[in-house]
Coordinates of C-alpha atoms in Angstrom, one line a residue:
Chain A
M1 CA 59.3 78.1 -40.6
H2 CA 57.6 76.9 -43.9
K3 CA 61.0 75.9 -45.1
I4 CA 61.5 73.6 -42.0
V5 CA 58.2 71.9 -42.0
F6 CA 58.4 71.4 -45.9
L7 CA 62.2 69.7 -45.4
F8 CA 60.6 67.6 -42.5
L9 CA 57.9 66.4 -44.9
I10 CA 60.4 65.6 -47.7
L11 CA 62.5 63.7 -45.0
A12 CA 59.3 61.7 -43.8
A13 CA 58.3 60.9 -47.2
T14 CA 61.9 59.6 -48.2
L15 CA 61.9 57.4 -45.1
T16 CA 58.5 55.8 -45.8
A17 CA 59.7 55.2 -49.2
K18 CA 62.9 53.6 -48.0
S19 CA 60.9 51.6 -45.4
A20 CA 58.6 50.2 -48.4
E21 CA 61.4 49.4 -50.4
Q22 CA 63.1 47.4 -47.7
N23 CA 59.9 45.3 -46.9
P24 CA 60.4 42.0 -49.1
F25 CA 56.8 41.1 -49.0
D26 CA 55.6 44.4 -50.5
R27 CA 58.7 44.6 -52.8
N28 CA 58.3 41.1 -54.1
C29 CA 55.1 39.4 -53.4
V30 CA 52.5 42.3 -53.9
P31 CA 53.8 43.7 -57.3
C32 CA 54.0 39.8 -58.9
H33 CA 50.5 38.8 -57.5
T34 CA 49.0 42.4 -58.7
S35 CA 50.4 41.5 -62.3
V36 CA 49.2 38.0 -62.7
G37 CA 45.9 39.1 -61.1
V38 CA 45.8 36.5 -58.2
S39 CA 44.4 38.1 -54.9
L40 CA 46.8 37.6 -51.8
R41 CA 43.8 37.4 -49.6
K42 CA 42.6 34.4 -51.8
T43 CA 46.0 33.0 -51.8
F44 CA 46.1 33.1 -47.8
M45 CA 42.8 31.5 -47.5
N46 CA 43.7 28.7 -50.0
A47 CA 46.9 28.2 -47.9
L48 CA 45.1 28.1 -44.7
L49 CA 42.8 25.3 -45.8
V50 CA 46.0 23.4 -46.5
Y51 CA 48.3 24.2 -43.7
S52 CA 46.1 25.4 -40.8
G53 CA 49.0 27.0 -38.5
K54 CA 51.3 29.7 -38.9
E55 CA 54.6 27.8 -38.6
N56 CA 53.0 25.1 -40.9
M57 CA 52.1 27.5 -43.3
K58 CA 55.5 29.5 -43.4
A59 CA 57.3 26.1 -43.7
G60 CA 55.2 24.9 -46.5
L61 CA 55.1 28.2 -48.5
A62 CA 58.7 28.6 -48.2
Y63 CA 59.5 25.2 -49.6
F64 CA 56.9 25.9 -52.5
L65 CA 58.6 29.3 -53.3
R66 CA 61.9 27.8 -53.5
Y67 CA 60.8 24.6 -55.4
P68 CA 57.6 25.5 -57.1
R69 CA 55.6 22.4 -58.3
K70 CA 52.0 22.2 -59.5
D71 CA 51.2 19.3 -57.2
I72 CA 52.3 21.2 -54.1
S73 CA 50.6 24.5 -54.7
V74 CA 47.7 25.6 -53.0
M75 CA 46.0 27.2 -55.9
G76 CA 44.5 24.0 -57.5
E77 CA 44.5 22.6 -60.9
K78 CA 42.0 24.8 -62.3
Y79 CA 44.5 27.8 -61.6
F80 CA 47.1 26.3 -63.8
A81 CA 44.8 26.1 -66.8
T82 CA 45.2 29.9 -67.1
H83 CA 48.4 30.6 -65.3
A84 CA 51.8 29.3 -65.4
L85 CA 53.8 27.9 -62.5
K86 CA 55.9 30.9 -60.9
E87 CA 59.8 30.9 -61.1
P88 CA 61.8 29.9 -57.9
T89 CA 62.0 32.7 -55.7
T90 CA 65.1 34.9 -55.8
L91 CA 64.9 36.0 -51.9
D92 CA 67.4 34.8 -49.6
R93 CA 66.3 32.7 -46.5
R94 CA 66.0 35.6 -44.4
E95 CA 64.1 37.6 -46.7
L96 CA 61.8 34.7 -47.6
E97 CA 61.0 34.4 -43.7
E98 CA 60.3 38.1 -43.4
A99 CA 58.0 38.1 -46.5
L100 CA 56.0 34.9 -44.9
E101 CA 55.7 36.5 -41.6
I102 CA 54.2 39.7 -42.9
F103 CA 52.0 37.6 -45.4
W104 CA 50.8 35.7 -42.1
E105 CA 50.2 38.9 -40.0
R106 CA 48.5 40.8 -42.8
Y107 CA 45.8 38.1 -43.5
K108 CA 45.5 36.1 -40.4
V109 CA 42.2 34.9 -38.9
I110 CA 43.1 34.6 -35.4
G111 CA 42.2 37.7 -33.4
H112 CA 39.7 38.9 -36.4
L113 CA 36.7 36.7 -35.6
R114 CA 34.1 37.9 -33.2
Chain B
M1 CA 37.9 -17.5 23.0
L2 CA 41.9 -17.3 23.7
R3 CA 43.6 -14.0 22.9
S4 CA 45.9 -15.6 20.3
E5 CA 42.9 -17.2 18.7
R6 CA 41.2 -13.7 18.6
R7 CA 44.2 -12.0 17.1
S8 CA 44.5 -14.6 14.5
L9 CA 40.8 -14.2 13.9
L10 CA 41.2 -10.5 13.9
R11 CA 44.2 -10.5 11.5
F12 CA 42.4 -12.7 9.0
L13 CA 39.1 -10.7 9.1
T14 CA 41.2 -7.5 8.8
L15 CA 42.9 -8.8 5.6
Y16 CA 39.7 -10.4 4.4
A17 CA 37.7 -7.0 4.8
L18 CA 40.5 -5.1 3.3
M19 CA 40.4 -7.3 0.3
A20 CA 36.7 -7.4 0.2
V21 CA 36.6 -3.4 0.2
A22 CA 39.3 -3.3 -2.5
V23 CA 37.5 -5.5 -4.8
V24 CA 34.0 -3.9 -4.2
T25 CA 35.8 -0.5 -4.6
L26 CA 37.5 -1.7 -8.0
V27 CA 34.2 -3.2 -9.3
S28 CA 32.4 -0.1 -8.4
Y29 CA 35.1 2.2 -10.3
L30 CA 34.8 0.0 -13.3
Y31 CA 31.0 0.1 -13.2
Y32 CA 31.2 4.0 -12.6
R33 CA 33.7 4.2 -15.7
S34 CA 31.6 1.9 -17.9
S35 CA 28.3 4.2 -17.1
E36 CA 30.2 7.2 -18.0
R37 CA 31.4 5.7 -21.2
I38 CA 27.9 4.4 -22.2
M39 CA 26.6 8.1 -21.4
L40 CA 29.5 9.6 -23.6
L41 CA 28.7 7.2 -26.4
E42 CA 25.1 8.2 -26.3
K43 CA 26.1 11.9 -26.4
K44 CA 28.5 11.2 -29.2
A45 CA 26.2 10.7 -32.0
M46 CA 24.3 13.8 -31.0
M47 CA 27.4 15.9 -30.8
A48 CA 28.8 14.7 -34.0
D49 CA 25.6 15.8 -35.8
Y50 CA 26.5 19.3 -34.2
A51 CA 30.0 19.0 -35.5
A52 CA 28.9 18.4 -39.0
T53 CA 26.6 21.3 -38.9
Q54 CA 29.3 23.6 -37.3
I55 CA 31.8 22.4 -40.2
R56 CA 29.3 23.5 -42.7
R57 CA 28.9 27.0 -41.2
L58 CA 32.9 27.3 -40.9
E59 CA 33.2 26.5 -44.6
R60 CA 30.7 29.1 -45.4
L61 CA 32.5 31.7 -43.1
H62 CA 35.8 30.7 -44.7
E63 CA 34.6 31.4 -48.0
R64 CA 33.1 34.9 -47.0
F65 CA 36.1 35.7 -44.6
P66 CA 36.9 38.8 -44.0
R67 CA 33.8 40.3 -45.4
E68 CA 32.1 38.2 -42.9
R69 CA 33.6 37.9 -39.5
T70 CA 30.9 36.7 -37.0
Y71 CA 31.7 33.1 -35.7
P72 CA 28.9 30.9 -36.0
R73 CA 26.7 30.1 -32.7
D74 CA 24.1 27.6 -31.8
P75 CA 22.0 27.5 -28.7
R76 CA 22.3 23.9 -28.6
F77 CA 26.1 23.8 -28.1
R78 CA 29.3 26.0 -27.5
S79 CA 32.3 25.4 -29.8
A80 CA 36.0 26.3 -30.4
I81 CA 38.4 25.8 -33.2
Y82 CA 42.3 25.1 -32.9
D83 CA 44.9 25.1 -35.6
V84 CA 47.3 22.3 -36.3
E85 CA 49.7 23.9 -33.8
Y86 CA 47.1 23.6 -31.0
R87 CA 46.6 27.4 -31.0
Q88 CA 43.1 28.6 -30.3
I89 CA 41.5 30.5 -33.2
F90 CA 38.3 31.3 -31.6
S91 CA 36.1 29.8 -28.8
T92 CA 32.7 30.4 -27.6
M93 CA 33.1 27.7 -24.9
R94 CA 32.9 28.0 -21.0
N95 CA 35.7 25.7 -20.2
N96 CA 38.7 25.9 -22.5
A97 CA 40.9 23.3 -21.0
V98 CA 40.8 21.0 -23.8
D99 CA 42.1 17.3 -24.6
F100 CA 43.3 16.9 -28.2
L101 CA 43.9 13.2 -27.5
R102 CA 40.5 12.0 -26.6
D103 CA 37.6 12.1 -29.0
I104 CA 35.1 12.7 -26.2
Y105 CA 35.4 13.3 -22.5
R106 CA 33.9 15.0 -19.3
K107 CA 35.8 17.8 -17.7
Y108 CA 34.6 20.5 -15.1
G109 CA 31.1 20.1 -15.6
V110 CA 30.8 19.8 -19.4
I111 CA 31.2 17.5 -22.1
H112 CA 33.7 18.0 -25.0
F113 CA 33.5 16.2 -28.4
V114 CA 36.4 16.6 -30.6
K115 CA 36.2 16.5 -34.4
L116 CA 39.2 16.7 -36.9
L117 CA 38.6 18.7 -40.0
D118 CA 39.6 17.2 -43.4
R119 CA 40.0 20.8 -44.9
Y120 CA 41.2 23.4 -42.4
Y121 CA 38.4 25.9 -42.9
L122 CA 39.8 29.4 -41.2
G123 CA 42.9 27.3 -40.5
A124 CA 40.9 25.0 -37.9
K125 CA 42.2 21.4 -37.6
Y126 CA 40.4 20.8 -34.3
L127 CA 36.7 21.6 -33.7
F128 CA 35.5 21.3 -30.1
I129 CA 31.8 20.9 -29.3
E130 CA 30.9 21.7 -25.8
I131 CA 27.5 20.8 -23.9
P132 CA 26.8 20.9 -20.4
D133 CA 27.1 17.6 -18.5
D134 CA 23.6 17.4 -16.5
R135 CA 25.1 14.5 -14.3
R136 CA 21.6 12.8 -14.2
W137 CA 23.4 9.5 -14.9
V138 CA 25.9 10.2 -12.0
A139 CA 23.0 10.0 -9.5
S140 CA 21.4 6.8 -11.1
T141 CA 24.9 5.3 -11.3
V142 CA 25.9 6.2 -7.7
R143 CA 22.5 4.6 -6.6
K144 CA 23.2 1.4 -8.4
I145 CA 26.6 1.2 -7.1
A146 CA 25.5 1.9 -3.5
L147 CA 23.1 -1.1 -3.8
G148 CA 25.4 -3.4 -5.5
A149 CA 28.3 -2.6 -3.2
G150 CA 26.2 -2.9 -0.1
G151 CA 24.8 -6.2 -1.3
S152 CA 28.1 -7.6 -2.2
L153 CA 29.8 -6.4 1.0
L154 CA 27.0 -8.1 2.9
L155 CA 27.5 -11.3 1.0
L156 CA 31.3 -11.1 1.4
G157 CA 30.8 -10.3 5.0
I158 CA 28.8 -13.7 5.5
L159 CA 31.1 -15.5 3.5
G160 CA 34.1 -14.0 5.6
W161 CA 32.5 -15.1 8.7
Y162 CA 32.1 -18.6 7.6
L163 CA 35.8 -18.7 6.2
A164 CA 36.9 -17.0 9.5
R165 CA 35.2 -20.0 11.4
L166 CA 37.0 -22.5 9.1
F167 CA 40.3 -20.7 9.4
V168 CA 40.3 -20.8 13.4
R169 CA 38.7 -24.4 13.5
P170 CA 42.1 -26.1 13.6
M171 CA 43.4 -24.0 16.4
R172 CA 39.8 -24.3 18.4
D173 CA 40.2 -28.3 17.8
S174 CA 43.5 -28.3 19.2
I175 CA 42.6 -26.3 22.4
E176 CA 39.4 -28.3 22.8
L177 CA 41.7 -31.7 22.6
L178 CA 44.0 -30.3 25.1
D179 CA 41.1 -29.1 27.6
R180 CA 39.7 -32.7 27.1
F181 CA 43.1 -34.3 27.7
I182 CA 43.5 -32.3 30.8
K183 CA 40.0 -33.0 32.1
D184 CA 40.6 -36.6 31.7
T185 CA 44.1 -36.5 33.5
T186 CA 42.8 -34.4 36.4
H187 CA 40.5 -37.3 37.5
D188 CA 43.3 -39.7 37.2
L189 CA 45.7 -37.6 39.3
N190 CA 43.6 -37.1 42.3
T191 CA 43.9 -40.6 44.0
P192 CA 47.6 -41.1 43.7
L193 CA 48.4 -37.4 44.7
S194 CA 46.4 -37.5 47.8
T195 CA 48.0 -41.0 48.9
I196 CA 51.5 -39.4 48.5
L197 CA 50.5 -36.1 50.2
A198 CA 48.9 -38.1 53.1
N199 CA 52.0 -40.3 53.5
V200 CA 54.3 -37.4 53.4
E201 CA 52.4 -35.6 56.1
M202 CA 52.8 -38.9 58.4
I203 CA 56.6 -38.7 58.3
D204 CA 58.5 -36.7 60.8
P205 CA 61.5 -35.4 59.0
A206 CA 63.2 -35.0 62.3
R207 CA 63.5 -38.7 62.6
L208 CA 65.3 -39.2 59.4
A209 CA 69.0 -39.4 58.9
P210 CA 70.4 -36.2 57.5
E211 CA 70.8 -37.2 53.8
D212 CA 67.3 -38.8 53.8
R213 CA 65.8 -35.8 55.2
K214 CA 67.3 -33.8 52.3
R215 CA 65.7 -36.2 49.9
F216 CA 62.3 -36.2 51.8
E217 CA 62.3 -32.6 51.6
R218 CA 62.7 -32.8 47.7
I219 CA 59.9 -35.3 47.6
E220 CA 57.7 -33.0 49.7
G221 CA 58.5 -30.0 47.4
G222 CA 58.0 -32.0 44.4
A223 CA 54.6 -33.4 46.0
R224 CA 53.2 -29.9 46.9
S225 CA 54.3 -28.7 43.3
V226 CA 52.3 -31.4 41.6
S227 CA 49.4 -30.5 44.1
T228 CA 49.5 -27.0 43.1
L229 CA 49.5 -28.1 39.4
Y230 CA 46.6 -30.5 40.3
E231 CA 44.6 -27.8 41.6
D232 CA 45.2 -25.4 38.8
L233 CA 43.9 -28.1 36.5
K234 CA 41.0 -29.0 38.4
F235 CA 40.0 -25.3 38.7
A236 CA 40.7 -24.6 35.0
T237 CA 38.6 -27.8 33.7
L238 CA 36.0 -28.4 36.4
E239 CA 35.6 -25.3 38.7
S240 CA 36.1 -22.4 36.5
E241 CA 32.4 -21.6 36.0
R242 CA 31.3 -22.6 39.4
P243 CA 29.6 -19.5 41.3
L244 CA 32.0 -17.5 43.6
Q245 CA 31.6 -17.9 47.3
I246 CA 32.3 -14.4 48.5
E247 CA 33.2 -14.3 52.2
P248 CA 35.2 -11.7 54.2
F249 CA 38.6 -13.2 55.4
A250 CA 42.1 -12.1 56.2
M251 CA 44.5 -12.1 53.3
E252 CA 47.6 -12.0 55.3
E253 CA 46.3 -15.6 56.8
L254 CA 45.7 -17.1 53.6
V255 CA 49.2 -16.1 52.4
Q256 CA 50.8 -17.0 55.4
E257 CA 49.0 -20.5 55.2
R258 CA 50.2 -20.8 51.3
L259 CA 53.7 -19.8 52.5
E260 CA 53.8 -22.7 54.7
F261 CA 52.6 -25.0 52.2
F262 CA 55.3 -23.9 49.6
E263 CA 58.1 -23.8 52.3
P264 CA 59.4 -27.3 51.6
L265 CA 59.5 -26.4 47.8
I266 CA 61.3 -23.1 48.4
R267 CA 63.8 -24.8 50.8
A268 CA 64.3 -27.4 48.3
R269 CA 65.2 -24.7 45.9
G270 CA 67.5 -22.8 48.2
L271 CA 65.5 -19.7 48.1
R272 CA 65.1 -17.0 50.6
I273 CA 61.7 -15.6 51.8
H274 CA 61.2 -12.1 52.7
R275 CA 57.8 -11.6 53.8
D276 CA 55.9 -8.4 55.0
L277 CA 52.3 -9.4 56.2
E278 CA 50.3 -6.5 57.6
H279 CA 46.5 -7.1 58.2
A280 CA 44.5 -6.9 55.0
P281 CA 40.9 -7.8 55.1
I282 CA 39.3 -8.8 51.9
R283 CA 35.8 -10.0 50.6
A284 CA 36.4 -12.6 48.0
D285 CA 36.2 -16.4 47.3
R286 CA 38.8 -17.8 49.4
Q287 CA 39.3 -21.0 47.6
A288 CA 39.7 -19.2 44.2
M289 CA 42.1 -16.6 45.9
A290 CA 44.2 -19.4 47.1
R291 CA 44.6 -20.3 43.6
V292 CA 46.0 -16.9 42.7
V293 CA 48.3 -16.9 45.7
D294 CA 49.5 -20.3 45.0
N295 CA 50.1 -19.6 41.2
L296 CA 52.2 -16.3 42.0
L297 CA 54.2 -18.1 44.7
S298 CA 54.7 -21.3 42.3
N299 CA 56.0 -19.0 39.5
A300 CA 58.1 -16.9 41.9
V301 CA 59.8 -20.1 42.9
K302 CA 59.8 -21.7 39.4
Y303 CA 61.5 -18.6 37.5
N304 CA 63.9 -17.3 40.4
R305 CA 67.7 -17.7 40.3
P306 CA 69.4 -20.3 42.5
G307 CA 69.8 -18.5 46.0
G308 CA 67.3 -15.8 45.0
T309 CA 64.6 -14.3 47.0
V310 CA 60.8 -14.4 47.2
T311 CA 59.3 -11.3 48.4
V312 CA 55.7 -11.3 49.5
R313 CA 54.0 -8.2 50.9
V314 CA 50.5 -7.9 51.9
G315 CA 48.8 -4.6 53.0
P316 CA 45.4 -3.2 53.1
G317 CA 44.0 -3.6 49.6
I318 CA 47.2 -4.7 48.3
L319 CA 49.2 -8.1 47.5
E320 CA 52.6 -8.3 46.0
V321 CA 54.9 -11.2 44.9
A322 CA 58.3 -10.4 43.6
D323 CA 61.1 -12.6 42.4
T324 CA 64.7 -12.0 41.8
G325 CA 64.6 -14.3 38.6
R326 CA 65.3 -13.9 35.0
G327 CA 62.6 -11.4 34.2
M328 CA 60.7 -11.0 31.0
D329 CA 61.0 -8.6 28.0
P330 CA 58.3 -6.5 26.9
E331 CA 57.0 -8.9 24.2
T332 CA 56.6 -11.7 26.7
L333 CA 54.5 -9.5 28.9
E334 CA 52.0 -8.8 26.3
T335 CA 51.3 -12.5 26.1
L336 CA 51.7 -13.5 29.6
F337 CA 48.2 -14.2 30.6
E338 CA 47.4 -16.4 27.7
R339 CA 46.4 -19.9 28.2
Y340 CA 48.8 -22.5 27.4
R341 CA 51.4 -19.7 27.4
R342 CA 54.6 -21.0 29.3
G343 CA 57.2 -18.7 30.6
D344 CA 59.8 -21.2 29.8
D345 CA 59.6 -24.6 28.3
A346 CA 62.5 -26.0 30.5
E347 CA 60.4 -25.5 33.6
G348 CA 57.6 -27.7 32.3
G349 CA 53.8 -27.0 33.2
F350 CA 50.5 -26.5 31.4
G351 CA 50.8 -22.7 30.9
L352 CA 47.6 -22.5 33.0
G353 CA 48.6 -20.6 36.0
L354 CA 48.5 -16.9 35.0
D355 CA 45.2 -17.6 32.8
I356 CA 43.7 -18.8 36.0
V357 CA 44.9 -15.9 38.1
Q358 CA 43.5 -13.4 35.4
R359 CA 40.1 -15.1 35.2
I360 CA 39.8 -15.2 38.9
L361 CA 40.6 -11.6 39.2
R362 CA 38.5 -10.6 36.5
R363 CA 35.5 -12.1 38.1
H364 CA 36.2 -10.5 41.4
R365 CA 37.0 -7.2 39.5
F366 CA 40.5 -6.9 41.1
T367 CA 43.3 -5.5 39.3
I368 CA 46.8 -7.1 38.5
E369 CA 49.9 -5.3 37.5
V370 CA 53.1 -6.7 36.3
H371 CA 56.5 -4.9 36.3
S372 CA 59.5 -7.3 35.2
R373 CA 62.8 -6.3 33.8
K374 CA 64.9 -8.7 31.8
G375 CA 67.7 -10.1 34.0
E376 CA 66.4 -8.4 37.4
G377 CA 63.0 -10.2 38.2
S378 CA 59.3 -9.9 38.1
R379 CA 56.8 -8.1 40.4
F380 CA 52.9 -9.1 40.3
T381 CA 50.9 -6.6 42.3
I382 CA 47.1 -7.3 42.8
R383 CA 44.7 -4.5 44.2
W384 CA 41.2 -4.8 45.7
K385 CA 39.0 -2.3 47.3
E386 CA 39.2 -2.4 51.0
S387 CA 36.3 -4.1 52.8

């Protein structure tokens, strides 16, 4: 019996790890932002100030991630005094779409005000 | 006033009234809209201040989100925020049927003011401010409109009456001219007609040669026809207003007398008479009723077909005169009793006969019915209460 429970836990841990590994947002965006010390929440709120709606934001950010330029970044000029401009993303279109969808759902304001 | 004159006047007044009501309604509507606009402009300044206050609060909440999640509220107004894709982010409004295209408007008892944000705090591009519409301005505006519209309609009504009189004046002038002409002519007809009839009476047709007798009958028929016309003209112009002299008499006797009078004319036209005269007591003005009978007989002769039949039936409370002429269509029947309305231009006449008949019968409170079918003939039925 103990063996069965142990094997089940091993299997669940493996699947969870696999799932996290397959999420392009957690795999690409989170580690990068963590390493440069820029909060994803702060980034989202900055993006919200510029893009307002979900589709608009996803389209705007997708373009920036593929063709990064300082003048179209949501981070502002001060940010680039201490940080370099990011490299173009290596994610394909589908992964980028998925990552941005997760980004929106994780930090969105709609449904979180009271 | 003649029926055609009354109808023209009615048409004019209906058209005028419709136009007047349309103009007053349009002006009232424009005034209402303008009052609404003025009220909204007055509210707009106040609501713009509310919006500025709310934007500052949204900015603060944006900076503190998600540590702070409570949407800012204000007892003076309700509000809602929408993103660039028209999706509602949050709302405290009662009425969420919003219009993104107008900056301020009334809807379902509230006033909405829309402010576009330069920076999209919490993702909001559109900020709606809502206050209740107290509708005090509506009561005041409606009162002003009612007063204004009432006054305008009264003035337009007076103007319309004046214009209507101008409108029918040419028609009235023509009728008066014709009446005057007939009156003058009637006076001049009397003497020569009396002379002709007196001399016709003195001639014994039996002593005339057959071809002369035929000519004489035509002359006699023509003279009696003119006599009927003269009596009509006299009645229409000189006697129509005289008081009725009601007396009891036997209708069948009057009809028989008038048939004898018309006999030469009927003979001259080659018509047959079918008479069915029962005793029919009546209380009426005998002279006036003679005009009625004469006109019905005259028409039955005039509008009959060659070789046709004139049927006269008298019974208790009823007189019927029918012909086998060309008949009338329903359109002609509608205007049959109008003055100066002629059945057929070829037959001549002034078109007074049936107008006189109707006027006399109305004064007596007798009824008249007409049944006519095109190509088959016409039947006039007069009814009265038996005395």
